[in-house]
XYZ file of N, CA and C in Angstrom:
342
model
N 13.493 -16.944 -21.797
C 12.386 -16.154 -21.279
C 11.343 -17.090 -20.664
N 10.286 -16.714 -19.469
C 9.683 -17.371 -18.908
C 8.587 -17.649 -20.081
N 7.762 -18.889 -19.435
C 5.981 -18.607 -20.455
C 5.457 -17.751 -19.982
N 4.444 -17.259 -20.776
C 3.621 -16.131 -20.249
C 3.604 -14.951 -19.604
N 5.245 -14.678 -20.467
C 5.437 -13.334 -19.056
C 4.831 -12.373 -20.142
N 4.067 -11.262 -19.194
C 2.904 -10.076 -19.848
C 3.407 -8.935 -19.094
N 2.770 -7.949 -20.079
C 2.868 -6.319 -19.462
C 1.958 -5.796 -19.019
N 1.991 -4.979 -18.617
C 0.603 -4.194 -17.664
C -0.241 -4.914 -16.691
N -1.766 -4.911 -16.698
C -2.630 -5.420 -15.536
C -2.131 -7.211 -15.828
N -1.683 -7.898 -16.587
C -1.688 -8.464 -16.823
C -0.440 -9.339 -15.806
N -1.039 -10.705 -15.281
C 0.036 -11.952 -14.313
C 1.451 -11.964 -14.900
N 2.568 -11.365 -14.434
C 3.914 -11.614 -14.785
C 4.330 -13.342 -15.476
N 3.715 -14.143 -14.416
C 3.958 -15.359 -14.509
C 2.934 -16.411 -14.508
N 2.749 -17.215 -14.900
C 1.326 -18.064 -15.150
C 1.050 -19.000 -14.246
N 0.235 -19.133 -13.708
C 0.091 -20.234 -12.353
C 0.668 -21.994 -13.118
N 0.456 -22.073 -14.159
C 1.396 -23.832 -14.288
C 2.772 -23.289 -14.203
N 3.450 -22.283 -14.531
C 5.139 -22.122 -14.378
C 5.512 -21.923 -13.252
N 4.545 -21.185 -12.105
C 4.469 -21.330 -10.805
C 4.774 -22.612 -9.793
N 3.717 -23.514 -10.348
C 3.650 -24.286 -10.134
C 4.280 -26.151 -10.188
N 4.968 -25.857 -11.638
C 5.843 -26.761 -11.962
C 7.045 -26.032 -11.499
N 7.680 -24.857 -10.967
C 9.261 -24.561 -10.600
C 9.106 -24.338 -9.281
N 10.206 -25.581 -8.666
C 10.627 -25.656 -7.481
C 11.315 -24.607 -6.892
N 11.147 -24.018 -5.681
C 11.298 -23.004 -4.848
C 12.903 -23.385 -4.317
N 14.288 -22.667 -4.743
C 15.025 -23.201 -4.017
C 15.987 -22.092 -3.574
N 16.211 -22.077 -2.655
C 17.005 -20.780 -1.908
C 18.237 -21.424 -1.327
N 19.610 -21.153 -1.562
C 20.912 -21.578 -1.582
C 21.714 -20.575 -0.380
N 22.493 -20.532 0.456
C 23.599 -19.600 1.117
C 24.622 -20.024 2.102
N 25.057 -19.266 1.889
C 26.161 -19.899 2.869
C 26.404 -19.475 3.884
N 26.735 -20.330 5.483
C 26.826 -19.699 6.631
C 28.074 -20.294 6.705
N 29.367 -19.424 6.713
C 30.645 -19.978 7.267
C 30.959 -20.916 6.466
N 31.670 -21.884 6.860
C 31.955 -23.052 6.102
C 31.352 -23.702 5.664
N 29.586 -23.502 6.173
C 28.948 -24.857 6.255
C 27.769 -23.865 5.053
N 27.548 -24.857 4.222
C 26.076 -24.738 3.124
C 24.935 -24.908 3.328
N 24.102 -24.091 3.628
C 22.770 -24.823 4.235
C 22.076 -24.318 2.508
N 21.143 -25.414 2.264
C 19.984 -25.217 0.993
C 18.822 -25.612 1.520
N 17.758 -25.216 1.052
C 16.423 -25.329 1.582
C 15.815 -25.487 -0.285
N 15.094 -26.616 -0.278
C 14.398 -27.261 -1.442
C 12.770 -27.696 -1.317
N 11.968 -27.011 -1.688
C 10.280 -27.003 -1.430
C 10.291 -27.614 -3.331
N 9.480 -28.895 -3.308
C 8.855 -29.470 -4.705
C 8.124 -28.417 -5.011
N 7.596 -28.319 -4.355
C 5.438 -27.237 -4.646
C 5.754 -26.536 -3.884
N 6.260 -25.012 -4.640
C 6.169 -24.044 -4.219
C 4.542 -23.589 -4.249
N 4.334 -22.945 -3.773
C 3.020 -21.874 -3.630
C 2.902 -20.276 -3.909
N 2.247 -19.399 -4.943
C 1.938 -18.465 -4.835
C 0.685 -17.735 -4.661
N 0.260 -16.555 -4.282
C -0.758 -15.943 -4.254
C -0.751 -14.948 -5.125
N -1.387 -14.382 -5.746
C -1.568 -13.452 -6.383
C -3.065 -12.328 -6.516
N -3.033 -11.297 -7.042
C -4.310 -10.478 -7.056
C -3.823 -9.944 -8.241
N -5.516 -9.897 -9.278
C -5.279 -9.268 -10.667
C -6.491 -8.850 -10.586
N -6.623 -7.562 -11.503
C -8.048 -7.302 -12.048
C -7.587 -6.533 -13.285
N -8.633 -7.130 -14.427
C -8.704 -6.501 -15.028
C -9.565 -5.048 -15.602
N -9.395 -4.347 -16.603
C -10.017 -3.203 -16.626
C -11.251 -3.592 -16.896
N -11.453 -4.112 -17.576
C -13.047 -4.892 -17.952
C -13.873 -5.227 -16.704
N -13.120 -5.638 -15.416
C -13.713 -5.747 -14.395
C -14.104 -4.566 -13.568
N -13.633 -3.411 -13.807
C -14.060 -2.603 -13.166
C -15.091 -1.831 -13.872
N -15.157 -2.070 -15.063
C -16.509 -1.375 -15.580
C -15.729 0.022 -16.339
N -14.519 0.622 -15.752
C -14.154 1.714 -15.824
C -13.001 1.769 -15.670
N -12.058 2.749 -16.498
C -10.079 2.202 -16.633
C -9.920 2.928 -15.630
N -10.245 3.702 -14.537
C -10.116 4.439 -13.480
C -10.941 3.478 -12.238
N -10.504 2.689 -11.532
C -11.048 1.865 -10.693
C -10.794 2.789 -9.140
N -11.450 2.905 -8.415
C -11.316 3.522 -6.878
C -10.001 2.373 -6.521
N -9.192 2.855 -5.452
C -8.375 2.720 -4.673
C -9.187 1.992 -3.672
N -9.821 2.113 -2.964
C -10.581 1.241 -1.573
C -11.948 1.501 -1.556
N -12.771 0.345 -1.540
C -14.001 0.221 -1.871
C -14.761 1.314 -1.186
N -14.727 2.325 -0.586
C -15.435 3.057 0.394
C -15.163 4.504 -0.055
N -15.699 5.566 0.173
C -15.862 7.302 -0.286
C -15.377 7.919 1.559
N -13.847 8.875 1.228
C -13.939 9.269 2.317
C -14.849 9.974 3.059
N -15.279 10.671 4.518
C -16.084 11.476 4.656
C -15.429 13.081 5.257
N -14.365 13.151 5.570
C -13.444 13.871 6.111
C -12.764 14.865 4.892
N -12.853 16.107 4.635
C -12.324 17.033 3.791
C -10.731 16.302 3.856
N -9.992 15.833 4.535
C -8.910 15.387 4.803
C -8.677 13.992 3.762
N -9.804 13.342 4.365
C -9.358 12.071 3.914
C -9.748 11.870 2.443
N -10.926 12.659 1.649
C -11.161 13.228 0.404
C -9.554 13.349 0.161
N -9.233 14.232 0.162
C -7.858 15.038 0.095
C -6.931 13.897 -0.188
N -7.150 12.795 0.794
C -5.584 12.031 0.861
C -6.011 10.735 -0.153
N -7.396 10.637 -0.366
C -7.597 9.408 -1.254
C -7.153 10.327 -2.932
N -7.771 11.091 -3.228
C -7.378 12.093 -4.072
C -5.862 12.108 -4.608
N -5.115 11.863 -3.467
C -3.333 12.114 -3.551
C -3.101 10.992 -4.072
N -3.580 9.909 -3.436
C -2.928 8.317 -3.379
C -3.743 7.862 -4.975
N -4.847 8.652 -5.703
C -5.220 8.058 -6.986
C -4.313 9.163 -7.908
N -3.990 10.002 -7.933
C -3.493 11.208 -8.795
C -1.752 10.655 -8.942
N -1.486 11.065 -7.686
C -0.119 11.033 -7.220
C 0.446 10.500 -6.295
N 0.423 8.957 -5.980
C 0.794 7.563 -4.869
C 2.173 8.246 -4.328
N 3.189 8.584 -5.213
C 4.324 9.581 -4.434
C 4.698 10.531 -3.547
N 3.404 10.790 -3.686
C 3.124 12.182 -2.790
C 2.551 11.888 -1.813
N 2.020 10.558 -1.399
C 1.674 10.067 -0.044
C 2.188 10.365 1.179
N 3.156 10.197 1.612
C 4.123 9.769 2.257
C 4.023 11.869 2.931
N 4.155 12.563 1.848
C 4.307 13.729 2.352
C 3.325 14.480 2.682
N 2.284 14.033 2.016
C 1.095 14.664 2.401
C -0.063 13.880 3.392
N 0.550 13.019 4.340
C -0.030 12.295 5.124
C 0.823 12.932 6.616
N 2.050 13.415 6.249
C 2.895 13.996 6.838
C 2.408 15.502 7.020
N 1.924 16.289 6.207
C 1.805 17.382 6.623
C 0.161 17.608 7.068
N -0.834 16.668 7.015
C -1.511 16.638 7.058
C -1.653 16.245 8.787
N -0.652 15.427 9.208
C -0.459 14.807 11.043
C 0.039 16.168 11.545
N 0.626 17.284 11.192
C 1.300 18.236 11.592
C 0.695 19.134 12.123
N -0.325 19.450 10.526
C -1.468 20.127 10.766
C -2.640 19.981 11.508
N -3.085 18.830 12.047
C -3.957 17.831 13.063
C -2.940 18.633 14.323
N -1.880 18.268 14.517
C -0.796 18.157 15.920
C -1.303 20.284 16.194
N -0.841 20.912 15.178
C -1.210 22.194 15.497
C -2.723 22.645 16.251
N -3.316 22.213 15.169
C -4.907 22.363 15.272
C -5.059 22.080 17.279
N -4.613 21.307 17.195
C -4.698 20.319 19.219
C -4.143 21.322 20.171
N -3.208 21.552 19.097
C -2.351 22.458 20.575
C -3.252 23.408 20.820
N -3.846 24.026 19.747
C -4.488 25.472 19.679
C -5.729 25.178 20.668
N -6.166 24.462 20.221
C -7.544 24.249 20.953
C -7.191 24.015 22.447
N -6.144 22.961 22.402
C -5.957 22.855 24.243
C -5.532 24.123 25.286
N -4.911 24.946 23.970
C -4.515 26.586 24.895
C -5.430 27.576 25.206
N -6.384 27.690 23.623
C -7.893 27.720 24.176
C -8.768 27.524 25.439
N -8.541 26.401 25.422
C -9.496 25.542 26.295
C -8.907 26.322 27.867
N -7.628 26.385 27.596
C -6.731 26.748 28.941
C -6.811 28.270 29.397
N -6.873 29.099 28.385
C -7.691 30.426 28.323
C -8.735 30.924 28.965
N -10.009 30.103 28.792
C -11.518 30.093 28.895
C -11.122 29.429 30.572
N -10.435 28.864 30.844
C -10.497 28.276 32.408
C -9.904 29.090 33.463
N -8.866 29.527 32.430
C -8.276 30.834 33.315
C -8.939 31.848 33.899
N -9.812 32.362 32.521
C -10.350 33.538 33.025
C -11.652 33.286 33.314
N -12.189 32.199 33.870
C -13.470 31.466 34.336
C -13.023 31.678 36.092
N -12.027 31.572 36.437
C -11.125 31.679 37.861
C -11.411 32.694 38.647
């Protein structure tokens, strides 16, 4: 087992085990072996803990939507991140409708302006 491997908010891996294991990626092209060997690998990482946020419910992106919509979609992405994908989707659909309507509108009012 690695050092320091943790569960939850907590770094999988510890920046000295990072840091002391060499990066090495092995494969084969055809006959021929190519390996690629880095001493000092490098990682980045981002952690926070709950203590840092003051609160075990931390916002998603530092900012408050202003859009009944985008309320809506920050709402999805803290509740239910799964449901993104579909409700960003029906939400472009519903935008795409809304356009048409208005542009036929618009096409209406010019008509009978004629």
């Amino acid at each position: 087992m690695r050092p320091d491997v943790r569960v939850g908010l907590r770094p999988v891996l510890s920046n000295a085990w990072i840091q002391q294991t060499p990066l090495v990626s092995k494969f084969k092209m055809g006959n021929k072996k190519a390996s690629y060997l880095s001493r000092r690998g490098t990682a980045t990482r981002a952690s926070m803990q709950p203590s840092d946020s003051g609160s075990s419910e931390a916002p998603i992106a530092p900012l408050q939507m202003e859009s009944p919509i985008g309320q809506f979609l920050s709402q999805i992405l803290a509740s239910h991140p799964h449901l993104v994908p579909a409700a960003v989707e029906q939400q472009l659909e519903q935008l795409q409708t809304d356009r048409e309507a208005e542009r036929e509108g618009r096409a209406i009012c010019v008509g009978i302006g004629n």
